[in-house]
């Protein structure tokens, strides 16, 4: 899989104004953005109960243009611009679901789900439980996130661990176009509420083959993205590509690193994680979220509980630091980097 | 209101008062964990509910609308089960257009707006009536929900029961606004304040709001001015924050007494007949409560039921180990 060459690439590489995807191909060589769009289009054609809505998703087609022209294609009742109110966006999704619709609300950036958290955690995640199954929540909240594009405060925050502590949700974080399309389709069809995390840095730069037709389910199943013998780099979303780039360099240095993509935080594929780490006996977890309480801690706790005797080294974590996300110009110091991953991998391999 | 409707309304109000008495007693002997009485607010709750058609309209409660929920189709046994820790028997039946009580104040409002939105999208004929209180009107969810419902022109009727207190906070400390209904103008739809102790005024205002919503004219806000005669809930002691003479004044304006006097004067329901009805209600409530109390409590596995439609394997493993532990 092609990997982004460096997390420190210049922001000018990022396309900015009025980019429309070239066409609505639903399969073939697609970018992550095109794959997400393909999932939305094919699902909306299949199921008329789906309502796509949020701030700027309709007329503008989304600030990243993921939903460009979908309003003219599916009509203003199915692709809807809402007021600037995340609490109402998520709260109304609960009501829409109760009323028999399949809501796919967009929160403009994952960090702004905090403005809706009281409707996500206490409400969306629990409504089926509270109603003893009477009211299920087939809701998919889509949100871009992740660092590397010099965004203002909140726009890059990785807060998946905060959702992981909220039973009742599913948390999905594809790293590749085929997974992006397959897992968004799976999310929309899932009777449970899903947080679908879209890696904004990679929207247009990561391309891959997206097959035609139906997909095998991928929730709760890890994907070995690169084989290796000496250790397993474990990650999800954009950080998978950092791991791939690090693995290339490690190969030159005589260290063979496998790369494992969790794909979904919840459901968490414990069996797959353990099986792959047992192959190498060593692991490093990489994620963009800060260290303490990050989902990497859950991965490490699980490995030591389930695979203690298979481990030949402590499991290190390469993550952001326990500080607030800094201004965009300084984010490279904050985020996990290829050199830090390489250092941790070498220390682990040499343990 | 026709005579038959007055009888029906009075019966629900009486049932509500009997339920309050019984559930308070049950809480004091440990059969119920916590209970919030409707006492004093019966006209606001029942009058608004009477304007709905349970066959087509949805009701979204806050957590102090017991008689409305019952009228809308919640079985008495389900209601008792929800207070008595038998959640598996507390389900809302599939044909009842009612949501569960909401503990997070105001959270039900955007949900109700979304439900009303779905009815527009599906071209369904009914409306959504959502309850909230004076306290809830300070929450962000109130603002966001009203604003969204307004811009969508959703068929939403918001019944704000201003009972003058949010636990110990009097409405004078809740807001500087003189009337909460005035907020509606800020959202682009009509708001009205009514005497919440006047069953007929509440009914008329709600009926008009329902008609407006059905006609595609969007939301309405109805502020029912009443008084929370009872405690906030069974762990509250109102004597610590309000004077007894204020309560006594409210008791003198009891909404049930008003309807009883009206019904007797109009020959709809005599005082003797009403007393007999109260006895019958007490008997019925007691019988249902006893039946629920005799139901077995669920095993630990129930913790895991209904968390997901399609549970992650990790959760299933936890369930298995808990159930296994329970066997030893």
XYZ file of C-alpha atoms in Angstrom:
679
model
C 0.000 0.000 0.000
C 1.379 3.441 -0.800
C 2.269 5.407 2.303
C 2.490 9.125 2.727
C 6.155 9.956 2.608
C 6.397 12.096 5.694
C 4.188 13.512 8.369
C 6.093 16.782 7.937
C 5.060 17.301 4.306
C 4.238 20.860 3.361
C 0.644 22.050 3.714
C 0.748 23.297 0.134
C 0.451 19.668 -0.883
C -3.068 19.787 0.480
C -5.615 20.831 -2.094
C -7.813 23.608 -0.871
C -10.361 25.328 -3.016
C -13.410 23.954 -4.658
C -12.211 20.453 -5.320
C -14.828 18.158 -6.670
C -14.049 14.503 -7.024
C -13.467 13.899 -10.708
C -16.440 11.602 -11.073
C -18.586 9.259 -9.059
C -16.730 6.040 -9.647
C -17.893 3.535 -7.071
C -14.998 1.123 -7.532
C -11.520 0.948 -9.012
C -8.546 3.074 -8.023
C -10.068 5.490 -5.507
C -8.801 7.894 -2.897
C -10.104 7.548 0.662
C -12.416 10.490 0.015
C -13.754 8.961 -3.187
C -14.229 5.640 -1.398
C -16.241 7.307 1.372
C -18.283 9.105 -1.216
C -18.824 5.846 -3.114
C -20.178 4.223 0.038
C -22.557 7.127 0.656
C -23.826 7.103 -2.925
C -24.329 3.363 -3.202
C -26.033 3.148 0.179
C -28.298 6.119 -0.458
C -29.345 4.548 -3.733
C -30.053 1.269 -2.014
C -31.897 2.603 1.029
C -34.242 5.550 0.840
C -34.479 5.910 4.629
C -30.920 7.229 4.824
C -30.649 10.939 5.657
C -27.281 12.613 5.347
C -27.062 15.864 7.271
C -24.908 18.325 9.149
C -23.304 21.701 8.752
C -22.439 22.651 5.170
C -22.954 19.152 3.773
C -25.750 20.024 1.390
C -25.288 22.999 -0.858
C -21.534 23.219 -0.344
C -21.058 19.473 -0.345
C -19.045 19.492 2.857
C -15.958 21.487 3.694
C -13.869 18.685 2.191
C -16.425 18.205 -0.600
C -17.057 14.609 0.425
C -20.784 15.134 -0.179
C -20.462 17.464 -3.153
C -23.517 17.411 -5.435
C -25.216 14.717 -3.367
C -27.953 17.173 -2.481
C -28.796 17.773 -6.130
C -28.594 14.042 -6.734
C -30.732 12.855 -3.810
C -32.738 15.960 -3.013
C -32.845 18.455 -0.166
C -34.843 16.141 2.111
C -32.138 13.501 2.068
C -29.043 15.710 2.156
C -29.681 18.506 4.612
C -27.850 21.583 5.849
C -28.451 22.071 9.561
C -27.938 24.943 11.969
C -24.614 25.178 13.771
C -25.580 22.946 16.679
C -23.785 19.664 17.270
C -25.969 18.713 20.228
C -29.055 19.027 18.055
C -27.370 17.219 15.180
C -26.710 14.140 17.285
C -29.839 14.462 19.438
C -32.031 14.666 16.366
C -30.321 11.576 14.965
C -31.745 9.690 17.930
C -35.221 10.961 17.128
C -34.836 10.275 13.413
C -33.794 6.706 14.203
C -36.755 6.214 16.539
C -38.961 7.468 13.723
C -37.607 4.834 11.335
C -34.944 6.735 9.403
C -31.271 5.793 8.989
C -29.441 8.972 10.020
C -25.909 9.644 8.831
C -25.032 12.926 10.524
C -21.695 14.577 9.932
C -19.833 16.444 12.662
C -17.503 18.826 10.902
C -14.428 17.650 12.858
C -14.179 14.882 15.418
C -12.976 17.337 18.058
C -16.347 19.082 17.882
C -18.168 15.969 18.950
C -17.442 17.369 22.409
C -20.237 19.834 21.681
C -22.487 16.810 21.265
C -20.954 14.413 23.756
C -23.887 14.587 26.146
C -26.032 13.212 23.309
C -23.442 10.641 22.158
C -22.365 9.003 25.404
C -25.356 9.272 27.721
C -27.955 9.073 24.958
C -27.032 7.557 21.602
C -24.860 4.838 23.132
C -27.460 3.921 25.739
C -30.803 4.325 24.046
C -31.168 0.703 23.042
C -30.227 -0.361 26.581
C -32.519 2.171 28.237
C -35.446 1.120 26.071
C -34.678 -2.605 26.464
C -34.229 -2.989 22.721
C -37.413 -1.163 21.749
C -35.478 1.702 20.114
C -32.303 0.750 18.315
C -29.924 3.360 17.004
C -28.806 2.678 13.419
C -26.882 5.964 13.397
C -23.505 6.599 11.784
C -21.711 9.768 12.866
C -19.043 10.678 10.323
C -16.219 13.029 11.267
C -12.810 13.929 9.867
C -9.886 14.075 12.284
C -6.144 13.685 12.625
C -3.056 15.822 12.429
C -0.587 16.867 9.808
C -2.520 19.632 8.040
C -1.831 22.583 10.343
C -5.424 23.033 11.450
C -6.618 25.378 14.201
C -7.487 24.146 17.667
C -9.771 21.055 17.951
C -9.735 20.262 14.233
C -7.180 17.440 14.499
C -7.906 15.941 17.902
C -7.947 12.156 18.200
C -10.460 11.324 20.893
C -11.330 7.731 20.063
C -10.355 6.577 23.559
C -13.047 8.788 25.068
C -15.604 6.978 22.936
C -14.068 3.595 23.737
C -14.989 4.147 27.381
C -18.618 4.539 26.327
C -20.273 1.129 26.029
C -22.864 0.937 23.290
C -20.884 2.611 20.507
C -18.821 1.182 17.707
C -15.710 3.072 16.665
C -14.455 2.613 13.141
C -11.233 4.082 11.754
C -10.255 2.939 8.257
C -6.774 3.612 6.922
C -7.264 2.568 3.294
C -9.803 3.226 0.547
C -11.145 -0.317 0.323
C -11.707 -0.421 4.088
C -13.157 3.090 4.008
C -15.839 2.087 1.544
C -16.518 -1.349 3.020
C -16.640 -0.150 6.607
C -18.788 2.890 5.912
C -21.267 0.599 4.180
C -21.059 -1.774 7.138
C -21.516 1.154 9.537
C -24.588 2.484 7.762
C -26.124 -0.992 7.721
C -25.210 -1.641 11.361
C -28.174 -1.508 13.746
C -25.855 -0.024 16.375
C -24.455 3.534 16.568
C -21.097 3.990 14.888
C -18.511 6.757 15.104
C -16.845 6.703 11.693
C -13.495 8.458 11.860
C -12.151 9.795 8.570
C -8.400 10.497 8.277
C -8.465 14.010 6.851
C -4.773 14.186 6.027
C -5.171 11.205 3.739
C -8.496 12.028 2.097
C -6.938 12.636 -1.311
C -3.409 11.344 -0.956
C -3.987 7.697 -0.161
C -5.335 5.785 -3.106
C -6.044 2.138 -3.483
C -8.049 -0.449 -5.276
C -11.684 -0.653 -4.206
C -13.403 -3.734 -5.565
C -16.906 -3.836 -6.937
C -19.829 -5.551 -5.273
C -20.537 -6.609 -1.716
C -17.884 -6.841 1.009
C -17.005 -9.208 3.774
C -17.689 -7.697 7.205
C -14.619 -6.041 8.689
C -15.770 -4.779 12.096
C -13.842 -6.523 14.834
C -11.178 -7.923 12.544
C -7.635 -6.664 12.353
C -5.765 -6.512 9.054
C -2.135 -7.406 8.611
C -1.002 -4.717 6.218
C 2.641 -5.682 6.044
C 4.337 -8.927 7.000
C 7.369 -8.974 9.241
C 9.312 -11.282 11.534
C 10.933 -9.206 14.277
C 8.092 -7.166 15.739
C 4.538 -5.989 15.095
C 3.692 -2.304 14.755
C 0.070 -1.928 15.842
C -1.937 1.090 14.813
C -5.112 2.469 13.230
C -6.174 5.187 10.835
C -3.549 7.609 9.496
C -0.859 6.321 11.868
C -0.891 3.017 9.964
C 0.794 4.853 7.104
C 3.429 6.229 9.459
C 4.081 2.660 10.549
C 4.382 1.508 6.948
C 6.883 4.261 6.190
C 8.809 3.395 9.348
C 8.757 -0.304 8.421
C 10.338 0.498 5.025
C 13.192 2.306 6.735
C 13.529 -0.387 9.399
C 13.880 -2.968 6.631
C 16.933 -1.040 5.354
C 18.311 -1.217 8.882
C 17.831 -4.968 9.141
C 14.667 -4.955 11.245
C 11.650 -6.715 9.792
C 8.485 -5.066 11.125
C 4.966 -6.310 10.538
C 2.223 -3.664 10.489
C -1.167 -4.481 11.955
C -4.194 -2.218 11.375
C -6.853 -2.582 14.107
C -9.491 -1.035 11.770
C -12.090 -0.853 14.541
C -11.478 0.243 18.142
C -14.851 -1.194 19.072
C -15.417 -4.047 18.295
C -11.877 -4.825 19.393
C -10.399 -7.911 17.722
C -8.568 -9.359 20.700
C -8.135 -12.758 19.070
C -6.617 -11.312 15.902
C -4.343 -8.950 17.809
C -2.984 -11.734 19.996
C -2.588 -14.172 17.119
C -0.489 -11.698 15.109
C 1.665 -10.538 18.021
C 2.385 -14.154 18.938
C 3.993 -14.498 15.483
C 6.710 -11.986 16.366
C 6.646 -11.900 20.183
C 7.277 -8.152 20.160
C 5.049 -5.154 19.582
C 4.929 -1.361 19.495
C 1.652 0.544 19.483
C 1.414 3.816 17.567
C -1.427 6.325 17.825
C -1.950 10.056 17.398
C -3.908 10.503 20.622
C -2.001 11.427 23.797
C -0.336 8.657 25.769
C -2.209 8.407 29.035
C -5.492 6.607 28.744
C -5.135 6.333 24.992
C -6.405 3.192 23.325
C -2.813 2.029 23.108
C -3.033 1.385 26.837
C -5.933 -0.971 26.194
C -3.946 -2.783 23.513
C -0.968 -3.182 25.834
C -3.093 -4.293 28.808
C -4.810 -6.847 26.597
C -1.517 -8.179 25.218
C 0.013 -8.645 28.650
C -3.142 -10.354 29.903
C -3.741 -12.611 26.899
C -0.210 -13.168 25.550
C 2.175 -12.593 28.461
C 4.187 -15.742 27.859
C 4.507 -14.972 24.141
C 6.037 -11.552 24.704
C 9.815 -11.216 24.476
C 9.913 -7.487 25.242
C 7.799 -4.848 26.935
C 5.252 -3.314 24.616
C 6.086 0.339 23.997
C 3.721 3.028 22.827
C 4.628 5.854 20.425
C 1.996 8.513 20.787
C 1.356 12.214 21.141
C 2.392 13.702 24.481
C 0.099 14.353 27.411
C -0.440 17.982 26.481
C -3.168 19.814 24.614
C -2.923 19.704 20.853
C -0.611 22.606 20.017
C -0.965 25.230 17.279
C -0.677 23.712 13.830
C 2.796 25.051 13.148
C 4.120 23.030 16.108
C 2.173 19.808 15.669
C 5.128 17.842 14.315
C 6.722 17.962 17.774
C 3.511 16.693 19.342
C 2.467 13.890 17.008
C 4.157 10.488 16.731
C 6.824 10.662 14.037
C 8.660 8.138 11.895
C 11.969 8.674 13.747
C 10.243 8.031 17.107
C 8.602 4.894 15.763
C 11.920 3.654 14.397
C 13.656 4.291 17.705
C 11.005 2.404 19.658
C 10.983 -0.426 17.128
C 14.740 -0.827 17.235
C 14.820 -0.769 21.024
C 12.126 -3.439 21.031
C 13.798 -5.559 18.377
C 17.093 -5.387 20.249
C 15.563 -6.077 23.682
C -63.934 19.264 26.436
C -66.909 16.974 26.103
C -68.329 15.371 29.256
C -66.740 12.042 28.467
C -63.359 13.719 28.070
C -63.768 15.497 31.412
C -64.434 12.172 33.118
C -61.465 10.610 31.392
C -59.195 13.515 32.320
C -60.349 13.537 35.932
C -59.776 9.804 36.185
C -56.178 10.189 34.966
C -55.603 13.041 37.405
C -56.993 10.951 40.270
C -54.899 7.993 39.196
C -51.856 10.232 39.189
C -52.489 11.391 42.746
C -53.094 7.808 43.938
C -49.923 6.714 42.168
C -47.969 9.464 43.907
C -49.306 8.375 47.299
C -48.618 4.702 46.701
C -45.168 5.129 45.185
C -44.073 7.459 47.964
C -45.102 4.811 50.509
C -43.329 2.121 48.489
C -40.178 4.197 48.397
C -40.250 4.664 52.156
C -40.377 0.883 52.635
C -37.638 0.268 50.087
C -39.662 -1.203 47.227
C -38.896 1.738 44.959
C -35.554 3.478 44.702
C -36.613 6.992 43.835
C -39.912 8.608 42.858
C -40.819 12.070 41.526
C -44.482 12.943 42.202
C -46.694 14.867 39.823
C -48.579 16.391 42.765
C -49.900 19.840 41.858
C -49.174 19.533 38.148
C -51.920 17.126 37.146
C -53.862 19.602 34.992
C -50.762 20.522 32.983
C -49.788 16.918 32.380
C -53.227 15.437 31.749
C -54.711 18.432 29.916
C -51.913 18.366 27.354
C -51.993 14.583 26.974
C -55.746 14.683 26.328
C -55.116 16.664 23.138
C -53.165 13.784 21.590
C -54.240 10.762 19.627
C -52.098 7.880 20.866
C -52.685 6.086 17.571
C -50.765 8.665 15.542
C -49.019 11.111 17.884
C -45.744 10.551 19.739
C -45.133 11.520 23.335
C -41.655 12.353 24.632
C -41.642 12.661 28.409
C -39.189 14.334 30.715
C -39.631 12.450 33.996
C -42.678 13.819 35.805
C -45.536 12.916 33.435
C -46.773 9.588 34.758
C -50.499 9.993 33.932
C -49.693 11.228 30.421
C -47.523 8.194 29.763
C -50.251 5.894 31.022
C -52.892 7.570 28.889
C -50.609 7.278 25.882
C -50.467 3.512 26.307
C -47.796 2.588 28.828
C -49.131 -0.382 30.828
C -49.343 0.202 34.579
C -47.225 -2.892 35.171
C -44.474 -1.480 32.930
C -44.523 1.756 34.858
C -44.219 0.018 38.213
C -41.519 -2.266 36.838
C -39.462 0.736 35.772
C -39.571 2.154 39.306
C -39.121 -1.192 41.025
C -35.956 -2.421 39.337
C -37.485 -4.960 36.949
C -36.268 -3.369 33.692
C -37.009 -6.442 31.634
C -40.707 -5.941 32.447
C -40.645 -2.176 31.927
C -40.588 -2.134 28.150
C -42.764 0.180 26.155
C -44.949 -2.044 23.942
C -44.229 -1.972 20.206
C -47.436 -0.170 19.254
C -47.115 2.557 21.900
C -45.650 5.795 20.556
C -43.820 6.742 23.720
C -40.195 7.245 24.712
C -38.680 6.292 28.079
C -38.279 8.836 30.899
C -35.207 11.001 30.507
C -32.815 11.558 33.433
C -30.541 14.020 31.671
C -32.550 17.218 31.890
C -33.503 18.554 28.482
C -31.804 15.787 26.482
C -35.201 14.650 25.240
C -35.765 17.914 23.366
C -33.440 17.500 20.366
C -34.520 13.864 20.227
C -38.139 14.958 19.994
C -37.187 17.440 17.274
C -35.568 14.616 15.303
C -38.601 12.393 15.776
C -40.865 15.170 14.501
C -38.468 15.616 11.588
C -38.796 11.915 10.748
C -42.591 12.258 10.665
C -42.289 15.042 8.116
C -39.919 12.982 5.995
C -42.194 9.949 6.145
C -45.330 12.036 5.566
C -46.884 10.684 8.740
C -50.013 12.422 9.991
C -49.229 12.859 13.689
C -47.281 15.265 15.853
C -44.666 14.910 18.564
C -45.410 16.347 21.999
C -42.392 16.796 24.225
C -42.447 17.759 27.901
C -39.849 19.771 29.725
C -39.651 21.964 32.798
C -38.506 25.422 33.755
C -35.089 24.034 34.674
C -34.738 22.330 31.301
C -35.352 25.631 29.542
C -31.918 26.766 30.720
C -30.131 23.823 29.115
C -28.402 24.215 25.777
C -30.429 21.307 24.425
C -33.594 23.388 24.825
C -32.188 26.135 22.657
C -30.695 23.822 20.058
C -33.849 21.722 19.813
C -36.231 24.681 19.509
C -34.027 26.317 16.927
C -33.720 23.178 14.839
C -37.430 22.373 15.045
C -38.225 25.956 14.092
C -36.030 26.049 11.019
C -37.331 22.633 9.910
C -40.929 23.650 10.670
C -41.238 20.321 12.380
C -44.580 19.114 13.829
C -43.415 19.549 17.415
C -45.443 20.714 20.405
C -43.280 21.713 23.351
C -45.110 21.669 26.672
C -42.983 23.465 29.219
C -44.349 22.799 32.682
C -43.167 25.696 34.775
C -43.723 24.363 38.279
C -41.661 27.218 39.785
C -38.820 24.994 41.056
C -35.897 23.022 39.703
C -35.164 21.048 42.862
C -34.443 24.015 45.143
C -33.895 26.659 42.475
C -36.862 28.992 42.114
C -37.624 30.165 38.618
C -36.560 33.692 39.616
C -33.019 32.309 39.881
C -33.416 30.182 36.756
C -33.965 33.083 34.377
C -34.381 36.821 34.152
C -37.154 36.316 31.597
C -40.623 37.099 32.876
C -42.217 34.464 30.706
C -40.509 31.395 29.309
C -42.981 31.230 26.434
C -41.477 34.455 25.084
C -38.462 32.446 23.929
C -40.522 30.943 21.132
C -40.454 34.222 19.242
C -36.678 33.901 19.159
C -37.072 30.596 17.328
C -39.657 31.824 14.875
C -42.707 30.098 16.241
C -45.577 30.965 18.574
C -45.395 30.653 22.340
C -48.166 30.976 24.874
C -48.423 30.941 28.639
C -51.481 29.345 30.227
C -52.737 28.685 33.729
C -51.251 25.226 34.207
C -53.808 24.441 36.904
C -56.701 24.938 34.495
C -57.275 21.622 32.766
C -59.358 23.216 30.022
C -56.905 26.001 29.283
C -54.063 23.536 28.943
C -56.174 21.262 26.770
C -57.262 24.095 24.490
C -53.774 25.480 24.042
C -52.368 22.030 23.275
C -55.185 21.196 20.906
C -54.473 24.404 18.977
C -50.739 23.677 18.881
C -51.380 20.141 17.647
C -53.641 21.498 14.901
C -50.977 24.013 13.831
C -48.341 21.312 13.699
C -50.620 18.987 11.707
C -51.314 21.797 9.262
C -47.599 22.121 8.549
C -47.212 25.362 10.457
C -44.375 24.104 12.593
C -43.664 24.069 16.332
C -45.366 25.772 19.255
C -44.270 26.362 22.839
C -46.863 26.128 25.595
C -45.765 27.270 29.031
C -48.025 25.864 31.751
C -47.699 27.897 34.934
C -48.278 25.619 37.881
C -46.657 24.623 41.171
C -44.753 21.582 42.318
C -46.665 20.883 45.508
C -44.713 17.725 46.238
C -40.997 17.237 46.723
C -38.665 17.130 43.749
C -38.285 13.432 44.439
C -38.325 11.135 47.431
C -34.830 12.144 48.520
C -35.705 15.838 48.613
C -36.920 17.914 51.560
C -38.560 21.109 50.253
C -38.887 22.578 53.764
C -35.196 23.368 53.472
C -35.736 25.910 50.697
C -39.319 27.113 50.663
C -41.974 28.288 53.082
C -45.002 26.243 54.015
C -47.428 29.092 53.367
C -46.317 29.193 49.729
C -47.145 25.498 49.482
C -50.453 25.974 51.301
C -51.475 28.640 48.809
C -50.773 26.213 45.976
C -52.676 23.416 47.688
C -55.703 25.706 47.864
C -55.537 25.901 44.059
C -55.376 22.127 43.641
C -56.159 21.312 40.009
C -57.956 18.073 40.869
C -60.323 19.847 43.253
C -61.179 22.335 40.518
C -62.137 19.606 38.071
C -64.011 17.616 40.755
C -66.115 20.686 41.593
C -66.743 21.358 37.903
C -67.678 17.741 37.190
C -70.048 17.628 40.154
C -71.655 20.964 39.245
C -72.115 19.920 35.605
C -73.544 16.542 36.545
C -70.666 14.770 34.832
C -69.410 12.903 37.881
C -70.801 13.183 41.362
C -68.632 13.457 44.458
C -69.712 9.992 45.622
C -68.919 8.439 42.289
C -65.503 10.082 42.282
C -64.757 8.787 45.776
C -65.711 5.298 44.641
C -63.449 5.689 41.617
C -60.548 6.670 43.870
C -61.058 3.521 45.949
C -61.116 1.439 42.797
C -57.966 3.130 41.523
C -56.160 2.491 44.806
C -57.141 -1.160 44.661
C -56.034 -1.507 41.050
C -52.709 0.212 41.607
C -51.987 -1.904 44.661
C -52.813 -5.099 42.838
C -50.557 -4.247 39.886
C -47.759 -3.162 42.191
C -47.937 -6.413 44.133
C -47.809 -8.400 40.935
C -44.669 -6.588 39.812
C -43.052 -6.954 43.245
C -43.513 -10.710 42.990
C -41.644 -10.869 39.691
C -38.143 -12.288 40.065
C -35.258 -9.888 39.729
C -33.170 -10.515 36.603
C -29.947 -12.491 36.694
C -26.627 -10.708 36.113
C -26.652 -11.576 32.415
C -29.276 -8.884 31.900
C -26.545 -6.236 32.227
C -25.449 -7.247 28.763
C -28.846 -7.504 27.114
C -29.741 -4.780 24.639
C -26.415 -2.931 24.864
C -25.862 -3.736 21.196
C -28.019 -5.355 18.533
C -24.817 -7.027 17.356
C -22.531 -7.310 20.403
C -18.739 -7.273 20.161
C -17.161 -10.603 21.084
C -15.292 -9.026 23.992
C -18.566 -8.056 25.644
C -19.966 -11.540 25.088
C -16.883 -12.990 26.772
C -17.478 -10.760 29.797
C -21.088 -11.867 29.935
C -20.073 -15.499 29.772
C -17.601 -15.140 32.619
C -20.119 -13.281 34.813
C -22.838 -15.823 34.192
C -20.378 -18.633 34.864
C -19.325 -17.008 38.128
C -22.963 -16.737 39.120
C -23.310 -20.479 38.880
C -20.658 -21.207 41.532
